[in-house]
Amino acid sequence: MESNSSNRIDLKSLLVNYTKHWKWFIISVFVTLAIAFVIIRYSTPQYSAQAKVQILDGQSSAPELSVFQDLDVFAGNSNPVEDEIQTVKSRSNFIEIVKKLKLNTKIVLLGNILDSEIYGVTPFNLNFIEPDSVIHNSNAEFYITIKSENSLSFANTEDGPERVFSFGNNIDTSLGGLVITPDLKLLNDYIGRKFRVSITAVHYVAQDYLSRINIFPAENATMIIDISLQDNIQQKAQDIINSLIFLYNKNGVEDKRAIEDRTSDFINNRIADISSNLSNVDQSAEDFKTNRGLTDIASESNLNLTVGATNQQELQNTNTQLNIASSMKDIVDNQEGHEVLPSNIGLSDPTIGNISAKYNELVLERKRLLKSSNEKNPIIVNLDEQLDGLKRNMQSSLNSMTNNLGLQLNNLNVRKSQINSRIYSAPGNERALRDITRKQQTTEQLYLYLLQKREESQIAFASATPKSRIIDSAYSESSAPVSPEKGKIYVVAFLVGLFVPFAVIYAGELLDDKVHNKLDVEQLVGDIPVLAELPKLSRKENKLIYNKDRSVLAESLRIL
């Protein structure tokens, strides 16, 4: 019981040591909360925007990539989501977005304590005389103060000398000539206010947003990606995300159409050649019948004709393959620079189709990079080396294929001569007419086949679909900023406000080695009894005891 009583007394004493300093706790909490309020008040808020996009699989984009799908030579395959994420986050995409939204030009309204950026609608417009290629690679900063509806002042530094100009005048800056035009609807609200205009090189701004944007696959949905971005202006973050999605889909459609357009040109050239051959065959049949007065001839021996037809078909197919391979070889050999090649034009060798598809993919990537760079860029030099290697491989494959087809064609011609030697026993007219008819039918079938594929190619070109489907356009879940977080800051400030006086008092208790009361003495002497407790007297109190004295000192001495 004595132990429990002692514990209660110690706990009470401990609480008293802290509660008697309650004013310091209140002052400390008030100061830390005030500091937290100032931090929140004058920190630049950050807003969040996000979007959700579904990457379409290979089947969605297959029509324009499968003009010759029935030949089983080429078919579009869907790219992994991670590859598409890297395509979305390409540096060239962000450079184009910065140029489109003019993010390299920042206009900030200066305040007494806090500055605020103006995005979208501004009270004045900047028009540089120098070409965009110069402005996009330059860095500059200057200050503009709106004096009235007709005039403004221009300074290179915030406290530097100002020059007064009228709106529309040519102002000489470090970037060349500048013409500032007002927006009369907003100008009156900003008269007398100063603005800081910062021009930053486009590639620096693009790299900044590239490092800040987050693109990652959604949970439990392998073909869906989430895009998020934080910025000090909520609408700017949404515009950047929406522009990124639009540009990604636009580039995908343009890539598909470029390949499809090249394929259509190749088919048109083949149709023109085959059309001329078909006209010659038709004219040969007409002349043969007219000169010899033929109308109908009985069929030859079924066996010889069947064998001859099969051989002739193989001969035509081999000849067609050889013509196509030779045409493709001429295109590759005569090509200067790096241009898109026809893909999947009916060659039986799938290796050539795969090489041309890879070559086209690298050519398109090279063209996109050249929009924001030059041919000396290490990435473009590396692409050129890969393209040259693919071109040499394609030339080697085409040479090998044409040689093989030539040998095969010679063998078929020898076999044809052997078959024809057996057919020559039949009436000459019947044999000659059937050769012409067979050639006519073969050429006509190929002609109709290419016409059909041309229509399919044109339909695919017109209906090329984007590479992704927008599930949610850029939006913000709340208009409140995500940073600074007010709740967390106030909680931390409150806890710090309690901790500081507590730590000071606790440290004082640890360093205090004085005896303050009877309890301190009893703790030091243990079981030795304390006879009496004498009070501490101030200087003004009387230290002498008189008769019938009822002071605290007198009573303590009587107890002793």
Short mmCIF file of N, CA and C in Angstrom, two decimals, residues 114-215:
data_model
loop_
_atom_site.label_atom_id
_atom_site.label_comp_id
_atom_site.label_asym_id
_atom_site.label_seq_id
_atom_site.Cartn_x
_atom_site.Cartn_y
_atom_site.Cartn_z
N LEU A 114 3.94 37.00 -52.28
CA LEU A 114 3.82 35.78 -53.08
C LEU A 114 3.58 36.14 -54.54
N ASP A 115 4.35 35.51 -55.44
CA ASP A 115 4.15 35.69 -56.88
C ASP A 115 3.23 34.60 -57.42
N SER A 116 2.48 34.92 -58.48
CA SER A 116 1.55 33.94 -59.06
C SER A 116 1.73 33.90 -60.57
N GLU A 117 1.80 32.67 -61.11
CA GLU A 117 1.95 32.49 -62.55
C GLU A 117 0.60 32.63 -63.25
N ILE A 118 0.61 33.25 -64.43
CA ILE A 118 -0.59 33.40 -65.25
C ILE A 118 -0.48 32.45 -66.43
N TYR A 119 -1.49 31.61 -66.59
CA TYR A 119 -1.48 30.62 -67.67
C TYR A 119 -2.75 30.77 -68.49
N GLY A 120 -2.59 30.59 -69.79
CA GLY A 120 -3.76 30.62 -70.67
C GLY A 120 -4.08 32.02 -71.14
N VAL A 121 -4.94 32.72 -70.41
CA VAL A 121 -5.38 34.06 -70.78
C VAL A 121 -4.52 35.07 -70.05
N THR A 122 -3.77 35.88 -70.79
CA THR A 122 -2.88 36.88 -70.21
C THR A 122 -3.31 38.28 -70.68
N PRO A 123 -2.95 39.32 -69.92
CA PRO A 123 -3.36 40.68 -70.31
C PRO A 123 -2.60 41.24 -71.52
N PHE A 124 -1.56 40.54 -71.95
CA PHE A 124 -0.82 41.00 -73.13
C PHE A 124 -0.22 39.80 -73.84
N ASN A 125 0.12 39.98 -75.09
CA ASN A 125 0.69 38.92 -75.93
C ASN A 125 2.09 39.31 -76.37
N LEU A 126 2.98 38.33 -76.36
CA LEU A 126 4.38 38.56 -76.77
C LEU A 126 4.58 38.06 -78.19
N ASN A 127 5.14 38.90 -79.04
CA ASN A 127 5.39 38.55 -80.44
C ASN A 127 6.85 38.87 -80.75
N PHE A 128 7.67 37.83 -80.84
CA PHE A 128 9.09 38.02 -81.13
C PHE A 128 9.31 38.11 -82.64
N ILE A 129 10.21 38.99 -83.02
CA ILE A 129 10.53 39.17 -84.44
C ILE A 129 11.39 38.02 -84.94
N GLU A 130 12.27 37.52 -84.07
CA GLU A 130 13.15 36.41 -84.45
C GLU A 130 12.33 35.15 -84.71
N PRO A 131 12.82 34.26 -85.58
CA PRO A 131 12.08 33.01 -85.87
C PRO A 131 11.98 32.14 -84.62
N ASP A 132 10.98 31.26 -84.63
CA ASP A 132 10.75 30.39 -83.48
C ASP A 132 11.95 29.49 -83.19
N SER A 133 12.69 29.10 -84.22
CA SER A 133 13.85 28.23 -84.00
C SER A 133 14.87 28.90 -83.09
N VAL A 134 14.97 30.21 -83.12
CA VAL A 134 15.90 30.94 -82.26
C VAL A 134 15.33 31.07 -80.85
N ILE A 135 14.05 31.45 -80.75
CA ILE A 135 13.41 31.64 -79.44
C ILE A 135 13.36 30.33 -78.67
N HIS A 136 13.09 29.23 -79.37
CA HIS A 136 12.93 27.94 -78.70
C HIS A 136 14.24 27.41 -78.12
N ASN A 137 15.37 28.00 -78.49
CA ASN A 137 16.66 27.55 -77.98
C ASN A 137 17.36 28.62 -77.16
N SER A 138 16.60 29.58 -76.66
CA SER A 138 17.18 30.71 -75.94
C SER A 138 16.65 30.78 -74.52
N ASN A 139 17.39 31.50 -73.66
CA ASN A 139 16.99 31.74 -72.28
C ASN A 139 17.08 33.24 -72.01
N ALA A 140 16.04 33.79 -71.42
CA ALA A 140 16.03 35.23 -71.13
C ALA A 140 15.00 35.51 -70.04
N GLU A 141 15.17 36.69 -69.40
CA GLU A 141 14.21 37.13 -68.37
C GLU A 141 14.15 38.64 -68.39
N PHE A 142 12.94 39.18 -68.34
CA PHE A 142 12.76 40.63 -68.30
C PHE A 142 11.46 40.94 -67.57
N TYR A 143 11.24 42.23 -67.29
CA TYR A 143 10.11 42.66 -66.46
C TYR A 143 9.28 43.69 -67.23
N ILE A 144 7.97 43.55 -67.10
CA ILE A 144 7.04 44.43 -67.80
C ILE A 144 6.06 44.99 -66.77
N THR A 145 5.88 46.30 -66.79
CA THR A 145 4.90 46.96 -65.92
C THR A 145 3.89 47.67 -66.81
N ILE A 146 2.61 47.41 -66.59
CA ILE A 146 1.55 48.05 -67.38
C ILE A 146 1.27 49.42 -66.78
N LYS A 147 1.55 50.46 -67.53
CA LYS A 147 1.35 51.83 -67.06
C LYS A 147 -0.07 52.32 -67.29
N SER A 148 -0.58 52.03 -68.47
CA SER A 148 -1.94 52.48 -68.82
C SER A 148 -2.45 51.58 -69.93
N GLU A 149 -3.58 51.96 -70.50
CA GLU A 149 -4.15 51.18 -71.58
C GLU A 149 -3.30 51.26 -72.85
N ASN A 150 -2.42 52.25 -72.92
CA ASN A 150 -1.66 52.45 -74.15
C ASN A 150 -0.15 52.28 -73.98
N SER A 151 0.33 52.18 -72.74
CA SER A 151 1.79 52.17 -72.55
C SER A 151 2.19 51.15 -71.50
N LEU A 152 3.48 50.83 -71.55
CA LEU A 152 4.07 49.88 -70.60
C LEU A 152 5.53 50.27 -70.40
N SER A 153 6.12 49.72 -69.33
CA SER A 153 7.55 49.92 -69.10
C SER A 153 8.26 48.58 -69.18
N PHE A 154 9.48 48.61 -69.67
CA PHE A 154 10.27 47.39 -69.89
C PHE A 154 11.60 47.54 -69.16
N ALA A 155 12.00 46.47 -68.42
CA ALA A 155 13.27 46.48 -67.71
C ALA A 155 13.90 45.10 -67.80
N ASN A 156 15.22 45.07 -67.87
CA ASN A 156 15.93 43.79 -67.96
C ASN A 156 16.04 43.11 -66.60
N THR A 157 16.02 43.90 -65.51
CA THR A 157 16.05 43.35 -64.16
C THR A 157 14.92 43.96 -63.36
N GLU A 158 14.64 43.36 -62.20
CA GLU A 158 13.48 43.81 -61.41
C GLU A 158 13.66 45.23 -60.91
N ASP A 159 14.86 45.57 -60.48
CA ASP A 159 15.12 46.91 -59.95
C ASP A 159 15.92 47.76 -60.94
N GLY A 160 16.07 47.30 -62.16
CA GLY A 160 16.86 48.04 -63.14
C GLY A 160 16.09 49.20 -63.76
N PRO A 161 16.77 50.01 -64.56
CA PRO A 161 16.11 51.15 -65.20
C PRO A 161 15.02 50.69 -66.17
N GLU A 162 13.93 51.45 -66.17
CA GLU A 162 12.79 51.09 -67.01
C GLU A 162 12.72 52.00 -68.23
N ARG A 163 12.29 51.39 -69.35
CA ARG A 163 12.05 52.14 -70.57
C ARG A 163 10.56 52.05 -70.90
N VAL A 164 9.96 53.16 -71.21
CA VAL A 164 8.52 53.24 -71.46
C VAL A 164 8.28 53.11 -72.96
N PHE A 165 7.34 52.27 -73.34
CA PHE A 165 6.96 52.05 -74.73
C PHE A 165 5.44 52.02 -74.84
N SER A 166 4.99 52.28 -76.04
CA SER A 166 3.56 52.11 -76.34
C SER A 166 3.33 50.69 -76.82
N PHE A 167 2.14 50.20 -76.58
CA PHE A 167 1.80 48.86 -77.08
C PHE A 167 1.91 48.86 -78.61
N GLY A 168 2.56 47.82 -79.14
CA GLY A 168 2.74 47.71 -80.58
C GLY A 168 4.09 48.18 -81.06
N ASN A 169 4.85 48.90 -80.19
CA ASN A 169 6.19 49.34 -80.59
C ASN A 169 7.18 48.17 -80.56
N ASN A 170 8.23 48.29 -81.33
CA ASN A 170 9.28 47.27 -81.37
C ASN A 170 10.25 47.53 -80.22
N ILE A 171 10.38 46.56 -79.32
CA ILE A 171 11.25 46.68 -78.15
C ILE A 171 12.50 45.84 -78.39
N ASP A 172 13.66 46.44 -78.19
CA ASP A 172 14.93 45.73 -78.39
C ASP A 172 15.26 44.94 -77.12
N THR A 173 15.35 43.62 -77.25
CA THR A 173 15.66 42.74 -76.13
C THR A 173 16.88 41.89 -76.46
N SER A 174 17.31 41.08 -75.48
CA SER A 174 18.44 40.18 -75.71
C SER A 174 18.11 39.10 -76.73
N LEU A 175 16.83 38.89 -76.99
CA LEU A 175 16.39 37.90 -77.98
C LEU A 175 16.03 38.54 -79.32
N GLY A 176 16.30 39.83 -79.45
CA GLY A 176 15.93 40.52 -80.69
C GLY A 176 14.70 41.37 -80.48
N GLY A 177 14.05 41.73 -81.57
CA GLY A 177 12.87 42.58 -81.51
C GLY A 177 11.69 41.88 -80.85
N LEU A 178 10.90 42.68 -80.08
CA LEU A 178 9.71 42.17 -79.39
C LEU A 178 8.59 43.18 -79.53
N VAL A 179 7.42 42.68 -79.94
CA VAL A 179 6.23 43.53 -80.05
C VAL A 179 5.20 42.99 -79.07
N ILE A 180 4.74 43.87 -78.18
CA ILE A 180 3.76 43.47 -77.15
C ILE A 180 2.42 44.10 -77.50
N THR A 181 1.41 43.28 -77.60
CA THR A 181 0.05 43.74 -77.90
C THR A 181 -0.86 43.45 -76.71
N PRO A 182 -1.79 44.35 -76.38
CA PRO A 182 -2.62 44.17 -75.18
C PRO A 182 -3.88 43.36 -75.47
N ASP A 183 -4.41 42.78 -74.41
CA ASP A 183 -5.75 42.19 -74.43
C ASP A 183 -6.66 43.16 -73.69
N LEU A 184 -7.40 43.94 -74.43
CA LEU A 184 -8.15 45.05 -73.84
C LEU A 184 -9.19 44.60 -72.83
N LYS A 185 -9.65 43.36 -72.93
CA LYS A 185 -10.65 42.88 -71.98
C LYS A 185 -10.07 42.68 -70.58
N LEU A 186 -8.78 42.38 -70.50
CA LEU A 186 -8.15 42.09 -69.22
C LEU A 186 -7.18 43.18 -68.76
N LEU A 187 -6.80 44.06 -69.65
CA LEU A 187 -5.71 45.00 -69.37
C LEU A 187 -6.01 45.90 -68.17
N ASN A 188 -7.23 46.40 -68.06
CA ASN A 188 -7.57 47.36 -67.00
C ASN A 188 -7.38 46.77 -65.61
N ASP A 189 -7.53 45.46 -65.48
CA ASP A 189 -7.39 44.83 -64.16
C ASP A 189 -5.94 44.75 -63.71
N TYR A 190 -5.00 45.00 -64.61
CA TYR A 190 -3.59 44.84 -64.28
C TYR A 190 -2.79 46.13 -64.42
N ILE A 191 -3.45 47.26 -64.55
CA ILE A 191 -2.73 48.53 -64.67
C ILE A 191 -1.98 48.81 -63.36
N GLY A 192 -0.69 49.12 -63.49
CA GLY A 192 0.15 49.35 -62.33
C GLY A 192 0.82 48.11 -61.78
N ARG A 193 0.52 46.93 -62.32
CA ARG A 193 1.11 45.69 -61.84
C ARG A 193 2.34 45.33 -62.67
N LYS A 194 3.30 44.66 -62.01
CA LYS A 194 4.54 44.28 -62.67
C LYS A 194 4.54 42.77 -62.93
N PHE A 195 5.09 42.38 -64.08
CA PHE A 195 5.16 40.98 -64.48
C PHE A 195 6.61 40.60 -64.76
N ARG A 196 6.94 39.37 -64.40
CA ARG A 196 8.23 38.80 -64.77
C ARG A 196 8.01 37.78 -65.89
N VAL A 197 8.69 38.00 -67.00
CA VAL A 197 8.57 37.11 -68.16
C VAL A 197 9.86 36.31 -68.28
N SER A 198 9.72 34.99 -68.24
CA SER A 198 10.89 34.10 -68.32
C SER A 198 10.79 33.26 -69.59
N ILE A 199 11.82 33.31 -70.41
CA ILE A 199 11.91 32.48 -71.61
C ILE A 199 12.96 31.40 -71.35
N THR A 200 12.56 30.14 -71.49
CA THR A 200 13.46 29.01 -71.24
C THR A 200 13.54 28.15 -72.49
N ALA A 201 14.71 27.61 -72.75
CA ALA A 201 14.89 26.74 -73.92
C ALA A 201 13.89 25.58 -73.86
N VAL A 202 13.33 25.26 -75.01
CA VAL A 202 12.25 24.27 -75.07
C VAL A 202 12.71 22.92 -74.52
N HIS A 203 13.93 22.51 -74.86
CA HIS A 203 14.33 21.16 -74.44
C HIS A 203 14.52 21.07 -72.93
N TYR A 204 14.84 22.19 -72.25
CA TYR A 204 14.92 22.16 -70.79
C TYR A 204 13.54 21.99 -70.17
N VAL A 205 12.57 22.72 -70.69
CA VAL A 205 11.20 22.61 -70.16
C VAL A 205 10.64 21.22 -70.43
N ALA A 206 10.91 20.70 -71.63
CA ALA A 206 10.42 19.35 -71.96
C ALA A 206 11.03 18.31 -71.03
N GLN A 207 12.33 18.44 -70.74
CA GLN A 207 12.98 17.49 -69.85
C GLN A 207 12.41 17.58 -68.44
N ASP A 208 12.06 18.79 -68.01
CA ASP A 208 11.49 18.97 -66.67
C ASP A 208 10.16 18.23 -66.55
N TYR A 209 9.27 18.44 -67.51
CA TYR A 209 7.97 17.75 -67.45
C TYR A 209 8.12 16.25 -67.68
N LEU A 210 9.10 15.85 -68.48
CA LEU A 210 9.34 14.43 -68.69
C LEU A 210 9.74 13.74 -67.38
N SER A 211 10.50 14.43 -66.54
CA SER A 211 10.93 13.84 -65.27
C SER A 211 9.82 13.87 -64.23
N ARG A 212 8.83 14.75 -64.39
CA ARG A 212 7.78 14.89 -63.38
C ARG A 212 6.54 14.06 -63.66
N ILE A 213 6.31 13.71 -64.91
CA ILE A 213 5.09 12.97 -65.23
C ILE A 213 5.25 11.51 -64.82
N ASN A 214 4.14 10.91 -64.40
CA ASN A 214 4.13 9.51 -63.98
C ASN A 214 3.20 8.73 -64.90
N ILE A 215 3.74 7.70 -65.53
CA ILE A 215 2.96 6.82 -66.41
C ILE A 215 3.26 5.39 -66.00
#
